[in-house]
A tleap script that builds the chain and sets N, CA, C and O, in Angstrom:
source leaprc.protein.ff14SB
mol = sequence {
  NMET ARG TRP LEU ASN TYR LEU PHE PHE ALA
  LEU LEU SER SER ILE GLY PHE GLU ILE LYS
  ILE ILE SER VAL GLN VAL PHE ASN GLY LYS
  ASN TYR GLY PRO GLU PHE ASP HIE LEU LEU
  LEU LEU THR GLU ILE ASP ASN GLN LEU PHE
  ILE ILE ASP ILE GLY PHE GLY ASP SER PHE
  GLN THR PRO LEU ALA ILE GLN LYS HIE PRO
  ASP ARG ASN THR ALA TYR PRO GLY TYR LYS
  ILE VAL GLN ASN GLY ILE PHE TYR THR VAL
  GLN GLN LYS ARG GLY ASN GLN GLN TYR ARG
  PRO GLN TYR GLN PHE THR LEU ASN ILE TYR
  ASN ILE SER ASP PHE ALA LYS MET CYS ILE
  TYR ARG GLN THR SER PRO ALA SER HIE PHE
  CTHR
}
set mol.1.N position { -26.747 -173.548 -68.135 }
set mol.1.CA position { -25.596 -174.392 -68.329 }
set mol.1.C position { -25.664 -175.575 -67.384 }
set mol.1.O position { -26.126 -175.466 -66.248 }
set mol.2.N position { -25.197 -176.696 -67.876 }
set mol.2.CA position { -25.295 -177.908 -67.059 }
set mol.2.C position { -24.456 -177.817 -65.799 }
set mol.2.O position { -24.800 -178.444 -64.798 }
set mol.3.N position { -23.365 -177.059 -65.811 }
set mol.3.CA position { -22.521 -177.002 -64.603 }
set mol.3.C position { -23.175 -176.210 -63.493 }
set mol.3.O position { -22.994 -176.539 -62.321 }
set mol.4.N position { -23.927 -175.178 -63.823 }
set mol.4.CA position { -24.658 -174.445 -62.784 }
set mol.4.C position { -25.656 -175.362 -62.096 }
set mol.4.O position { -25.740 -175.385 -60.868 }
set mol.5.N position { -26.408 -176.116 -62.882 }
set mol.5.CA position { -27.370 -177.033 -62.297 }
set mol.5.C position { -26.678 -178.134 -61.502 }
set mol.5.O position { -27.182 -178.553 -60.461 }
set mol.6.N position { -25.529 -178.607 -61.981 }
set mol.6.CA position { -24.829 -179.655 -61.237 }
set mol.6.C position { -24.291 -179.112 -59.907 }
set mol.6.O position { -24.345 -179.810 -58.895 }
set mol.7.N position { -23.786 -177.907 -59.896 }
set mol.7.CA position { -23.337 -177.306 -58.636 }
set mol.7.C position { -24.508 -177.108 -57.676 }
set mol.7.O position { -24.365 -177.301 -56.469 }
set mol.8.N position { -25.668 -176.722 -58.215 }
set mol.8.CA position { -26.860 -176.574 -57.383 }
set mol.8.C position { -27.310 -177.947 -56.859 }
set mol.8.O position { -27.766 -178.064 -55.721 }
set mol.9.N position { -27.178 -178.973 -57.693 }
set mol.9.CA position { -27.441 -180.355 -57.274 }
set mol.9.C position { -26.575 -180.700 -56.063 }
set mol.9.O position { -27.073 -181.235 -55.073 }
set mol.10.N position { -25.277 -180.394 -56.144 }
set mol.10.CA position { -24.354 -180.687 -55.040 }
set mol.10.C position { -24.743 -179.921 -53.774 }
set mol.10.O position { -24.707 -180.473 -52.675 }
set mol.11.N position { -25.108 -178.665 -53.930 }
set mol.11.CA position { -25.522 -177.861 -52.780 }
set mol.11.C position { -26.785 -178.427 -52.132 }
set mol.11.O position { -26.814 -178.662 -50.924 }
set mol.12.N position { -27.820 -178.646 -52.930 }
set mol.12.CA position { -29.078 -179.156 -52.386 }
set mol.12.C position { -28.908 -180.534 -51.749 }
set mol.12.O position { -29.494 -180.821 -50.705 }
set mol.13.N position { -28.107 -181.377 -52.382 }
set mol.13.CA position { -27.840 -182.704 -51.817 }
set mol.13.C position { -27.121 -182.606 -50.484 }
set mol.13.O position { -27.407 -183.364 -49.557 }
set mol.14.N position { -26.185 -181.669 -50.389 }
set mol.14.CA position { -25.395 -181.529 -49.155 }
set mol.14.C position { -26.214 -181.032 -47.972 }
set mol.14.O position { -25.816 -181.225 -46.824 }
set mol.15.N position { -27.353 -180.395 -48.234 }
set mol.15.CA position { -28.191 -179.917 -47.127 }
set mol.15.C position { -29.425 -180.802 -46.920 }
set mol.15.O position { -30.347 -180.434 -46.193 }
set mol.16.N position { -29.431 -181.973 -47.569 }
set mol.16.CA position { -30.438 -182.973 -47.253 }
set mol.16.C position { -31.544 -183.218 -48.252 }
set mol.16.O position { -32.381 -184.093 -48.027 }
set mol.17.N position { -31.580 -182.480 -49.348 }
set mol.17.CA position { -32.609 -182.741 -50.349 }
set mol.17.C position { -32.233 -183.967 -51.173 }
set mol.17.O position { -31.057 -184.188 -51.466 }
set mol.18.N position { -33.222 -184.756 -51.542 }
set mol.18.CA position { -32.989 -185.869 -52.449 }
set mol.18.C position { -33.226 -185.362 -53.866 }
set mol.18.O position { -34.367 -185.170 -54.285 }
set mol.19.N position { -32.147 -185.150 -54.589 }
set mol.19.CA position { -32.190 -184.551 -55.921 }
set mol.19.C position { -31.716 -185.571 -56.943 }
set mol.19.O position { -30.756 -186.303 -56.704 }
set mol.20.N position { -32.388 -185.613 -58.068 }
set mol.20.CA position { -32.017 -186.490 -59.182 }
set mol.20.C position { -31.628 -185.634 -60.379 }
set mol.20.O position { -32.064 -184.491 -60.516 }
set mol.21.N position { -30.805 -186.209 -61.237 }
set mol.21.CA position { -30.382 -185.545 -62.477 }
set mol.21.C position { -31.131 -186.176 -63.639 }
set mol.21.O position { -31.147 -187.397 -63.793 }
set mol.22.N position { -31.758 -185.322 -64.463 }
set mol.22.CA position { -32.414 -185.805 -65.664 }
set mol.22.C position { -31.893 -185.025 -66.872 }
set mol.22.O position { -31.291 -183.960 -66.736 }
set mol.23.N position { -32.138 -185.579 -68.042 }
set mol.23.CA position { -31.635 -185.005 -69.289 }
set mol.23.C position { -32.737 -184.250 -70.021 }
set mol.23.O position { -33.906 -184.635 -69.987 }
set mol.24.N position { -32.340 -183.171 -70.680 }
set mol.24.CA position { -33.268 -182.323 -71.421 }
set mol.24.C position { -32.851 -182.258 -72.883 }
set mol.24.O position { -31.665 -182.213 -73.208 }
set mol.25.N position { -33.855 -182.254 -73.757 }
set mol.25.CA position { -33.643 -181.999 -75.175 }
set mol.25.C position { -34.236 -180.617 -75.458 }
set mol.25.O position { -35.447 -180.423 -75.354 }
set mol.26.N position { -33.387 -179.675 -75.810 }
set mol.26.CA position { -33.793 -178.280 -76.001 }
set mol.26.C position { -34.473 -178.094 -77.359 }
set mol.26.O position { -34.024 -178.624 -78.375 }
set mol.27.N position { -35.566 -177.329 -77.350 }
set mol.27.CA position { -36.295 -177.021 -78.585 }
set mol.27.C position { -35.635 -175.826 -79.265 }
set mol.27.O position { -35.430 -174.791 -78.632 }
set mol.28.N position { -35.302 -175.960 -80.543 }
set mol.28.CA position { -34.591 -174.895 -81.263 }
set mol.28.C position { -35.494 -174.058 -82.163 }
set mol.28.O position { -35.007 -173.282 -82.985 }
set mol.29.N position { -36.806 -174.216 -82.010 }
set mol.29.CA position { -37.745 -173.499 -82.858 }
set mol.29.C position { -38.344 -174.377 -83.937 }
set mol.29.O position { -39.404 -174.071 -84.483 }
set mol.30.N position { -37.652 -175.484 -84.246 }
set mol.30.CA position { -38.139 -176.424 -85.257 }
set mol.30.C position { -38.292 -177.835 -84.693 }
set mol.30.O position { -39.305 -178.499 -84.916 }
set mol.31.N position { -37.270 -178.282 -83.960 }
set mol.31.CA position { -37.317 -179.625 -83.384 }
set mol.31.C position { -36.472 -179.677 -82.111 }
set mol.31.O position { -35.856 -178.690 -81.710 }
set mol.32.N position { -36.461 -180.838 -81.498 }
set mol.32.CA position { -35.723 -181.009 -80.245 }
set mol.32.C position { -34.308 -181.496 -80.518 }
set mol.32.O position { -34.076 -182.314 -81.408 }
set mol.33.N position { -33.375 -180.980 -79.739 }
set mol.33.CA position { -31.976 -181.354 -79.867 }
set mol.33.C position { -31.716 -182.743 -79.310 }
set mol.33.O position { -32.648 -183.470 -78.967 }
set mol.34.N position { -30.440 -183.107 -79.222 }
set mol.34.CA position { -30.072 -184.445 -78.766 }
set mol.34.C position { -30.246 -184.624 -77.258 }
set mol.34.O position { -30.353 -183.659 -76.502 }
set mol.35.N position { -30.269 -185.869 -76.858 }
set mol.35.CA position { -30.278 -186.223 -75.443 }
set mol.35.C position { -29.030 -185.633 -74.784 }
set mol.35.O position { -27.990 -185.507 -75.431 }
set mol.36.N position { -29.125 -185.279 -73.528 }
set mol.36.CA position { -28.040 -184.699 -72.717 }
set mol.36.C position { -27.648 -183.293 -73.180 }
set mol.36.O position { -26.534 -182.839 -72.920 }
set mol.37.N position { -28.556 -182.616 -73.858 }
set mol.37.CA position { -28.321 -181.255 -74.318 }
set mol.37.C position { -28.282 -180.270 -73.151 }
set mol.37.O position { -27.611 -179.240 -73.212 }
set mol.38.N position { -29.015 -180.606 -72.087 }
set mol.38.CA position { -29.082 -179.748 -70.908 }
set mol.38.C position { -29.366 -180.635 -69.701 }
set mol.38.O position { -30.043 -181.655 -69.826 }
set mol.39.N position { -28.861 -180.258 -68.553 }
set mol.39.CA position { -29.055 -181.009 -67.313 }
set mol.39.C position { -30.142 -180.321 -66.485 }
set mol.39.O position { -30.113 -179.106 -66.292 }
set mol.40.N position { -31.087 -181.104 -66.006 }
set mol.40.CA position { -32.212 -180.602 -65.229 }
set mol.40.C position { -32.271 -181.361 -63.908 }
set mol.40.O position { -31.887 -182.529 -63.847 }
set mol.41.N position { -32.742 -180.715 -62.865 }
set mol.41.CA position { -32.849 -181.350 -61.556 }
set mol.41.C position { -34.294 -181.715 -61.260 }
set mol.41.O position { -35.223 -181.005 -61.644 }
set mol.42.N position { -34.465 -182.830 -60.573 }
set mol.42.CA position { -35.780 -183.336 -60.214 }
set mol.42.C position { -35.786 -183.659 -58.728 }
set mol.42.O position { -34.841 -184.262 -58.219 }
set mol.43.N position { -36.843 -183.264 -58.031 }
set mol.43.CA position { -36.982 -183.604 -56.617 }
set mol.43.C position { -38.448 -183.869 -56.318 }
set mol.43.O position { -39.335 -183.508 -57.091 }
set mol.44.N position { -38.681 -184.502 -55.190 }
set mol.44.CA position { -40.051 -184.750 -54.731 }
set mol.44.C position { -40.205 -184.158 -53.345 }
set mol.44.O position { -39.413 -184.430 -52.442 }
set mol.45.N position { -41.232 -183.348 -53.192 }
set mol.45.CA position { -41.547 -182.725 -51.901 }
set mol.45.C position { -43.029 -182.955 -51.641 }
set mol.45.O position { -43.872 -182.588 -52.459 }
set mol.46.N position { -43.342 -183.558 -50.512 }
set mol.46.CA position { -44.735 -183.838 -50.141 }
set mol.46.C position { -45.495 -184.548 -51.259 }
set mol.46.O position { -46.608 -184.154 -51.608 }
set mol.47.N position { -44.890 -185.597 -51.818 }
set mol.47.CA position { -45.494 -186.417 -52.873 }
set mol.47.C position { -45.770 -185.654 -54.166 }
set mol.47.O position { -46.599 -186.076 -54.972 }
set mol.48.N position { -45.087 -184.548 -54.363 }
set mol.48.CA position { -45.232 -183.751 -55.586 }
set mol.48.C position { -43.867 -183.630 -56.252 }
set mol.48.O position { -42.893 -183.245 -55.605 }
set mol.49.N position { -43.789 -183.959 -57.554 }
set mol.49.CA position { -42.538 -183.822 -58.297 }
set mol.49.C position { -42.339 -182.379 -58.740 }
set mol.49.O position { -43.277 -181.702 -59.160 }
set mol.50.N position { -41.083 -181.923 -58.634 }
set mol.50.CA position { -40.705 -180.583 -59.068 }
set mol.50.C position { -39.451 -180.672 -59.922 }
set mol.50.O position { -38.580 -181.506 -59.675 }
set mol.51.N position { -39.363 -179.800 -60.938 }
set mol.51.CA position { -38.109 -179.633 -61.655 }
set mol.51.C position { -37.483 -178.320 -61.202 }
set mol.51.O position { -38.178 -177.364 -60.856 }
set mol.52.N position { -36.157 -178.298 -61.213 }
set mol.52.CA position { -35.380 -177.123 -60.809 }
set mol.52.C position { -34.372 -176.856 -61.915 }
set mol.52.O position { -33.676 -177.767 -62.365 }
set mol.53.N position { -34.296 -175.607 -62.349 }
set mol.53.CA position { -33.374 -175.262 -63.434 }
set mol.53.C position { -32.860 -173.844 -63.227 }
set mol.53.O position { -33.566 -172.875 -63.506 }
set mol.54.N position { -31.634 -173.725 -62.739 }
set mol.54.CA position { -31.054 -172.391 -62.554 }
set mol.54.C position { -30.092 -172.031 -63.675 }
set mol.54.O position { -29.469 -170.969 -63.646 }
set mol.55.N position { -29.966 -172.921 -64.672 }
set mol.55.CA position { -28.961 -172.711 -65.701 }
set mol.55.C position { -29.487 -172.540 -67.102 }
set mol.55.O position { -28.708 -172.634 -68.051 }
set mol.56.N position { -30.776 -172.291 -67.286 }
set mol.56.CA position { -31.315 -172.200 -68.644 }
set mol.56.C position { -31.446 -170.771 -69.141 }
set mol.56.O position { -31.950 -170.550 -70.243 }
set mol.57.N position { -31.017 -169.821 -68.377 }
set mol.57.CA position { -31.130 -168.432 -68.825 }
set mol.57.C position { -32.481 -167.870 -68.452 }
set mol.57.O position { -32.881 -167.925 -67.289 }
set mol.58.N position { -33.190 -167.328 -69.427 }
set mol.58.CA position { -34.485 -166.697 -69.186 }
set mol.58.C position { -35.550 -167.777 -69.028 }
set mol.58.O position { -36.235 -168.134 -69.987 }
set mol.59.N position { -35.683 -168.294 -67.803 }
set mol.59.CA position { -36.625 -169.372 -67.548 }
set mol.59.C position { -37.254 -169.179 -66.173 }
set mol.59.O position { -37.072 -168.136 -65.546 }
set mol.60.N position { -37.989 -170.176 -65.707 }
set mol.60.CA position { -38.664 -170.067 -64.418 }
set mol.60.C position { -37.640 -169.940 -63.294 }
set mol.60.O position { -36.538 -170.480 -63.389 }
set mol.61.N position { -38.003 -169.226 -62.232 }
set mol.61.CA position { -37.051 -168.911 -61.171 }
set mol.61.C position { -37.320 -169.655 -59.874 }
set mol.61.O position { -36.539 -169.543 -58.929 }
set mol.62.N position { -38.390 -170.399 -59.810 }
set mol.62.CA position { -38.685 -171.224 -58.646 }
set mol.62.C position { -38.930 -172.645 -59.144 }
set mol.62.O position { -39.210 -172.835 -60.328 }
set mol.63.N position { -38.832 -173.643 -58.276 }
set mol.63.CA position { -39.128 -175.006 -58.730 }
set mol.63.C position { -40.508 -175.067 -59.383 }
set mol.63.O position { -41.458 -174.438 -58.915 }
set mol.64.N position { -40.602 -175.822 -60.454 }
set mol.64.CA position { -41.833 -175.915 -61.236 }
set mol.64.C position { -42.453 -177.289 -61.009 }
set mol.64.O position { -41.812 -178.311 -61.257 }
set mol.65.N position { -43.693 -177.317 -60.541 }
set mol.65.CA position { -44.369 -178.575 -60.243 }
set mol.65.C position { -44.799 -179.285 -61.519 }
set mol.65.O position { -45.286 -178.661 -62.462 }
set mol.66.N position { -44.613 -180.577 -61.531 }
set mol.66.CA position { -45.141 -181.414 -62.609 }
set mol.66.C position { -46.553 -181.777 -62.183 }
set mol.66.O position { -46.743 -182.628 -61.314 }
set mol.67.N position { -47.543 -181.135 -62.790 }
set mol.67.CA position { -48.944 -181.279 -62.378 }
set mol.67.C position { -49.748 -182.045 -63.412 }
set mol.67.O position { -49.436 -182.033 -64.602 }
set mol.68.N position { -50.778 -182.703 -62.938 }
set mol.68.CA position { -51.650 -183.455 -63.834 }
set mol.68.C position { -52.547 -182.532 -64.661 }
set mol.68.O position { -52.991 -182.914 -65.743 }
set mol.69.N position { -52.816 -181.330 -64.167 }
set mol.69.CA position { -53.689 -180.392 -64.871 }
set mol.69.C position { -52.971 -179.047 -65.023 }
set mol.69.O position { -53.269 -178.111 -64.281 }
set mol.70.N position { -52.028 -178.932 -65.976 }
set mol.70.CA position { -51.224 -177.711 -66.088 }
set mol.70.C position { -52.028 -176.467 -66.418 }
set mol.70.O position { -51.589 -175.360 -66.109 }
set mol.71.N position { -53.194 -176.614 -67.037 }
set mol.71.CA position { -53.994 -175.430 -67.374 }
set mol.71.C position { -54.605 -174.792 -66.132 }
set mol.71.O position { -55.067 -173.652 -66.184 }
set mol.72.N position { -54.611 -175.511 -65.027 }
set mol.72.CA position { -55.122 -174.967 -63.767 }
set mol.72.C position { -54.000 -174.362 -62.926 }
set mol.72.O position { -54.230 -173.955 -61.787 }
set mol.73.N position { -52.822 -174.303 -63.466 }
set mol.73.CA position { -51.644 -173.839 -62.740 }
set mol.73.C position { -51.666 -172.316 -62.602 }
set mol.73.O position { -51.588 -171.597 -63.598 }
set mol.74.N position { -51.769 -171.838 -61.385 }
set mol.74.CA position { -51.717 -170.394 -61.155 }
set mol.74.C position { -50.462 -169.993 -60.400 }
set mol.74.O position { -50.164 -168.805 -60.278 }
set mol.75.N position { -49.715 -170.981 -59.886 }
set mol.75.CA position { -48.523 -170.682 -59.095 }
set mol.75.C position { -47.343 -170.240 -59.965 }
set mol.75.O position { -46.422 -169.588 -59.471 }
set mol.76.N position { -47.365 -170.586 -61.246 }
set mol.76.CA position { -46.233 -170.294 -62.131 }
set mol.76.C position { -46.733 -169.625 -63.400 }
set mol.76.O position { -46.726 -170.243 -64.464 }
set mol.77.N position { -47.166 -168.376 -63.309 }
set mol.77.CA position { -47.676 -167.732 -64.519 }
set mol.77.C position { -46.608 -167.686 -65.606 }
set mol.77.O position { -45.452 -167.348 -65.350 }
set mol.78.N position { -47.013 -168.027 -66.809 }
set mol.78.CA position { -46.086 -168.001 -67.932 }
set mol.78.C position { -45.404 -169.320 -68.206 }
set mol.78.O position { -44.664 -169.434 -69.184 }
set mol.79.N position { -45.634 -170.338 -67.360 }
set mol.79.CA position { -45.003 -171.648 -67.549 }
set mol.79.C position { -45.985 -172.759 -67.282 }
set mol.79.O position { -46.850 -172.656 -66.412 }
set mol.80.N position { -45.839 -173.829 -68.048 }
set mol.80.CA position { -46.580 -175.048 -67.754 }
set mol.80.C position { -45.791 -176.232 -68.292 }
set mol.80.O position { -44.938 -176.097 -69.169 }
set mol.81.N position { -46.105 -177.383 -67.742 }
set mol.81.CA position { -45.501 -178.628 -68.194 }
set mol.81.C position { -46.619 -179.477 -68.774 }
set mol.81.O position { -47.625 -179.737 -68.114 }
set mol.82.N position { -46.433 -179.905 -70.010 }
set mol.82.CA position { -47.421 -180.722 -70.701 }
set mol.82.C position { -46.832 -182.115 -70.902 }
set mol.82.O position { -45.704 -182.259 -71.373 }
set mol.83.N position { -47.602 -183.134 -70.542 }
set mol.83.CA position { -47.145 -184.508 -70.706 }
set mol.83.C position { -47.720 -185.106 -71.974 }
set mol.83.O position { -48.906 -184.951 -72.262 }
set mol.84.N position { -46.862 -185.800 -72.742 }
set mol.84.CA position { -47.265 -186.524 -73.938 }
set mol.84.C position { -46.532 -187.865 -73.904 }
set mol.84.O position { -45.366 -187.949 -74.290 }
set mol.85.N position { -47.209 -188.900 -73.448 }
set mol.85.CA position { -46.562 -190.196 -73.285 }
set mol.85.C position { -45.522 -190.111 -72.182 }
set mol.85.O position { -45.826 -189.672 -71.073 }
set mol.86.N position { -44.289 -190.529 -72.478 }
set mol.86.CA position { -43.218 -190.473 -71.472 }
set mol.86.C position { -42.527 -189.115 -71.430 }
set mol.86.O position { -41.715 -188.852 -70.543 }
set mol.87.N position { -42.853 -188.253 -72.394 }
set mol.87.CA position { -42.196 -186.948 -72.472 }
set mol.87.C position { -42.992 -185.863 -71.761 }
set mol.87.O position { -44.221 -185.828 -71.811 }
set mol.88.N position { -42.259 -184.984 -71.102 }
set mol.88.CA position { -42.811 -183.783 -70.488 }
set mol.88.C position { -42.186 -182.605 -71.204 }
set mol.88.O position { -40.978 -182.588 -71.441 }
set mol.89.N position { -43.004 -181.613 -71.553 }
set mol.89.CA position { -42.503 -180.426 -72.246 }
set mol.89.C position { -42.743 -179.198 -71.384 }
set mol.89.O position { -43.874 -178.920 -70.985 }
set mol.90.N position { -41.672 -178.464 -71.099 }
set mol.90.CA position { -41.806 -177.178 -70.430 }
set mol.90.C position { -42.139 -176.154 -71.502 }
set mol.90.O position { -41.412 -175.997 -72.483 }
set mol.91.N position { -43.250 -175.462 -71.295 }
set mol.91.CA position { -43.688 -174.442 -72.237 }
set mol.91.C position { -43.718 -173.091 -71.533 }
set mol.91.O position { -44.059 -172.990 -70.355 }
set mol.92.N position { -43.353 -172.060 -72.284 }
set mol.92.CA position { -43.314 -170.698 -71.746 }
set mol.92.C position { -44.247 -169.811 -72.561 }
set mol.92.O position { -44.354 -169.944 -73.780 }
set mol.93.N position { -44.915 -168.909 -71.859 }
set mol.93.CA position { -45.802 -167.944 -72.506 }
set mol.93.C position { -45.350 -166.547 -72.109 }
set mol.93.O position { -45.199 -166.248 -70.925 }
set mol.94.N position { -45.137 -165.703 -73.094 }
set mol.94.CA position { -44.744 -164.308 -72.849 }
set mol.94.C position { -45.845 -163.384 -73.323 }
set mol.94.O position { -46.263 -163.434 -74.479 }
set mol.95.N position { -46.308 -162.542 -72.420 }
set mol.95.CA position { -47.344 -161.577 -72.781 }
set mol.95.C position { -48.583 -162.248 -73.329 }
set mol.95.O position { -49.128 -163.171 -72.723 }
set mol.96.N position { -49.022 -161.774 -74.487 }
set mol.96.CA position { -50.232 -162.318 -75.112 }
set mol.96.C position { -49.942 -163.450 -76.090 }
set mol.96.O position { -50.851 -163.934 -76.765 }
set mol.97.N position { -48.686 -163.874 -76.172 }
set mol.97.CA position { -48.326 -164.953 -77.083 }
set mol.97.C position { -48.871 -166.288 -76.580 }
set mol.97.O position { -49.259 -166.417 -75.419 }
set mol.98.N position { -48.893 -167.259 -77.456 }
set mol.98.CA position { -49.270 -168.606 -77.061 }
set mol.98.C position { -48.083 -169.287 -76.388 }
set mol.98.O position { -46.944 -168.839 -76.521 }
set mol.99.N position { -48.355 -170.368 -75.669 }
set mol.99.CA position { -47.276 -171.143 -75.062 }
set mol.99.C position { -46.394 -171.735 -76.151 }
set mol.99.O position { -46.880 -172.214 -77.175 }
set mol.100.N position { -45.083 -171.694 -75.909 }
set mol.100.CA position { -44.109 -172.264 -76.843 }
set mol.100.C position { -43.166 -173.186 -76.075 }
set mol.100.O position { -42.794 -172.888 -74.941 }
set mol.101.N position { -42.781 -174.300 -76.685 }
set mol.101.CA position { -41.903 -175.240 -75.975 }
set mol.101.C position { -40.504 -174.662 -75.756 }
set mol.101.O position { -39.962 -173.970 -76.617 }
set mol.102.N position { -39.932 -174.960 -74.586 }
set mol.102.CA position { -38.531 -174.636 -74.303 }
set mol.102.C position { -37.683 -175.899 -74.413 }
set mol.102.O position { -36.639 -175.908 -75.066 }
set mol.103.N position { -38.148 -176.959 -73.765 }
set mol.103.CA position { -37.450 -178.236 -73.841 }
set mol.103.C position { -38.350 -179.363 -73.392 }
set mol.103.O position { -39.406 -179.146 -72.797 }
set mol.104.N position { -37.901 -180.598 -73.695 }
set mol.104.CA position { -38.633 -181.780 -73.256 }
set mol.104.C position { -37.700 -182.697 -72.482 }
set mol.104.O position { -36.481 -182.658 -72.644 }
set mol.105.N position { -38.310 -183.527 -71.630 }
set mol.105.CA position { -37.543 -184.451 -70.811 }
set mol.105.C position { -38.402 -185.652 -70.447 }
set mol.105.O position { -39.625 -185.631 -70.588 }
set mol.106.N position { -37.735 -186.701 -69.974 }
set mol.106.CA position { -38.417 -187.843 -69.376 }
set mol.106.C position { -37.985 -187.874 -67.910 }
set mol.106.O position { -37.163 -187.065 -67.480 }
set mol.107.N position { -38.535 -188.793 -67.166 }
set mol.107.CA position { -38.170 -188.921 -65.757 }
set mol.107.C position { -37.038 -189.922 -65.544 }
set mol.107.O position { -36.804 -190.367 -64.420 }
set mol.108.N position { -36.334 -190.280 -66.622 }
set mol.108.CA position { -35.170 -191.162 -66.499 }
set mol.108.C position { -34.069 -190.457 -65.716 }
set mol.108.O position { -33.782 -189.284 -65.956 }
set mol.109.N position { -33.463 -191.166 -64.790 }
set mol.109.CA position { -32.428 -190.613 -63.918 }
set mol.109.C position { -31.050 -190.942 -64.498 }
set mol.109.O position { -30.819 -192.050 -64.982 }
set mol.110.N position { -30.135 -189.963 -64.443 }
set mol.110.CA position { -28.793 -190.125 -64.991 }
set mol.110.C position { -27.736 -189.693 -63.979 }
set mol.110.O position { -28.039 -189.096 -62.946 }
set mol.111.N position { -26.494 -190.015 -64.309 }
set mol.111.CA position { -25.322 -189.543 -63.568 }
set mol.111.C position { -24.675 -188.417 -64.350 }
set mol.111.O position { -24.909 -188.276 -65.551 }
set mol.112.N position { -23.871 -187.623 -63.684 }
set mol.112.CA position { -23.189 -186.521 -64.362 }
set mol.112.C position { -22.294 -187.035 -65.489 }
set mol.112.O position { -22.128 -186.354 -66.501 }
set mol.113.N position { -21.722 -188.214 -65.331 }
set mol.113.CA position { -20.836 -188.775 -66.358 }
set mol.113.C position { -21.573 -189.034 -67.673 }
set mol.113.O position { -20.946 -189.054 -68.732 }
set mol.114.N position { -22.876 -189.229 -67.626 }
set mol.114.CA position { -23.657 -189.450 -68.846 }
set mol.114.C position { -23.672 -188.218 -69.751 }
set mol.114.O position { -23.976 -188.332 -70.938 }
set mol.115.N position { -23.354 -187.066 -69.215 }
set mol.115.CA position { -23.374 -185.811 -69.961 }
set mol.115.C position { -22.011 -185.472 -70.581 }
set mol.115.O position { -21.898 -184.490 -71.314 }
set mol.116.N position { -20.985 -186.266 -70.297 }
set mol.116.CA position { -19.611 -185.931 -70.693 }
set mol.116.C position { -19.438 -185.764 -72.204 }
set mol.116.O position { -18.848 -184.782 -72.655 }
set mol.117.N position { -19.947 -186.712 -72.982 }
set mol.117.CA position { -19.772 -186.639 -74.438 }
set mol.117.C position { -20.387 -185.364 -75.017 }
set mol.117.O position { -19.768 -184.677 -75.828 }
set mol.118.N position { -21.601 -185.064 -74.592 }
set mol.118.CA position { -22.277 -183.868 -75.110 }
set mol.118.C position { -21.579 -182.606 -74.615 }
set mol.118.O position { -21.524 -181.608 -75.334 }
set mol.119.N position { -21.052 -182.640 -73.409 }
set mol.119.CA position { -20.334 -181.488 -72.877 }
set mol.119.C position { -19.088 -181.193 -73.725 }
set mol.119.O position { -18.817 -180.038 -74.053 }
set mol.120.N position { -18.355 -182.213 -74.068 }
set mol.120.CA position { -17.163 -182.040 -74.917 }
set mol.120.C position { -17.582 -181.508 -76.289 }
set mol.120.O position { -16.950 -180.598 -76.826 }
set mol.121.N position { -18.644 -182.079 -76.850 }
set mol.121.CA position { -19.140 -181.618 -78.144 }
set mol.121.C position { -19.502 -180.134 -78.079 }
set mol.121.O position { -19.101 -179.356 -78.945 }
set mol.122.N position { -20.259 -179.746 -77.054 }
set mol.122.CA position { -20.695 -178.351 -76.933 }
set mol.122.C position { -19.518 -177.381 -76.784 }
set mol.122.O position { -19.615 -176.227 -77.201 }
set mol.123.N position { -18.436 -177.827 -76.207 }
set mol.123.CA position { -17.270 -176.965 -75.992 }
set mol.123.C position { -16.307 -176.932 -77.168 }
set mol.123.O position { -15.532 -175.986 -77.302 }
set mol.124.N position { -16.344 -177.951 -78.026 }
set mol.124.CA position { -15.301 -178.058 -79.052 }
set mol.124.C position { -15.811 -178.063 -80.488 }
set mol.124.O position { -15.031 -177.766 -81.393 }
set mol.125.N position { -17.055 -178.377 -80.740 }
set mol.125.CA position { -17.545 -178.500 -82.108 }
set mol.125.C position { -17.806 -177.138 -82.729 }
set mol.125.O position { -18.400 -176.272 -82.086 }
set mol.126.N position { -17.374 -176.933 -83.970 }
set mol.126.CA position { -17.698 -175.697 -84.670 }
set mol.126.C position { -19.207 -175.526 -84.888 }
set mol.126.O position { -19.675 -174.411 -85.114 }
set mol.127.N position { -19.969 -176.625 -84.820 }
set mol.127.CA position { -21.418 -176.577 -84.997 }
set mol.127.C position { -22.144 -176.134 -83.727 }
set mol.127.O position { -23.339 -175.842 -83.767 }
set mol.128.N position { -21.435 -176.083 -82.608 }
set mol.128.CA position { -22.056 -175.699 -81.336 }
set mol.128.C position { -22.022 -174.188 -81.148 }
set mol.128.O position { -21.009 -173.542 -81.415 }
set mol.129.N position { -23.145 -173.629 -80.682 }
set mol.129.CA position { -23.147 -172.189 -80.440 }
set mol.129.C position { -22.488 -171.835 -79.093 }
set mol.129.O position { -22.416 -170.661 -78.730 }
set mol.130.N position { -22.009 -172.850 -78.353 }
set mol.130.CA position { -21.276 -172.609 -77.110 }
set mol.130.C position { -19.765 -172.607 -77.292 }
set mol.130.O position { -19.032 -172.309 -76.349 }
set mol.131.N position { -19.282 -172.939 -78.499 }
set mol.131.CA position { -17.830 -173.016 -78.731 }
set mol.131.C position { -17.203 -171.631 -78.624 }
set mol.131.O position { -15.992 -171.487 -78.787 }
savepdb mol mol.pdb
quit
């Protein structure tokens, strides 16, 4: 949920981390949802970009590095980030299955207010599975 990540953003910011808010388009099994579908956190530590997501449910539990060679990633078994142009896709692998997309994002930085319209939609629309 975007509010869990936003609260974590506030916590990390208050203890000195430089955290940015980025937007995620969630993959529904067929295609990607709209912009601002999910809020994701971005930080840089020792010249390495990391994403942080404590609100996506069954997902990675430690910051995930955005690496140039994701197939060489051994620190995060079951997860990788694949870049295609300006888009980055978080992919998850369970057991012997192939990697499957969870969501995509760009490195564009946003404010919490940019998520307001989608938040209202997710809470009030009969088409939303969060209503």
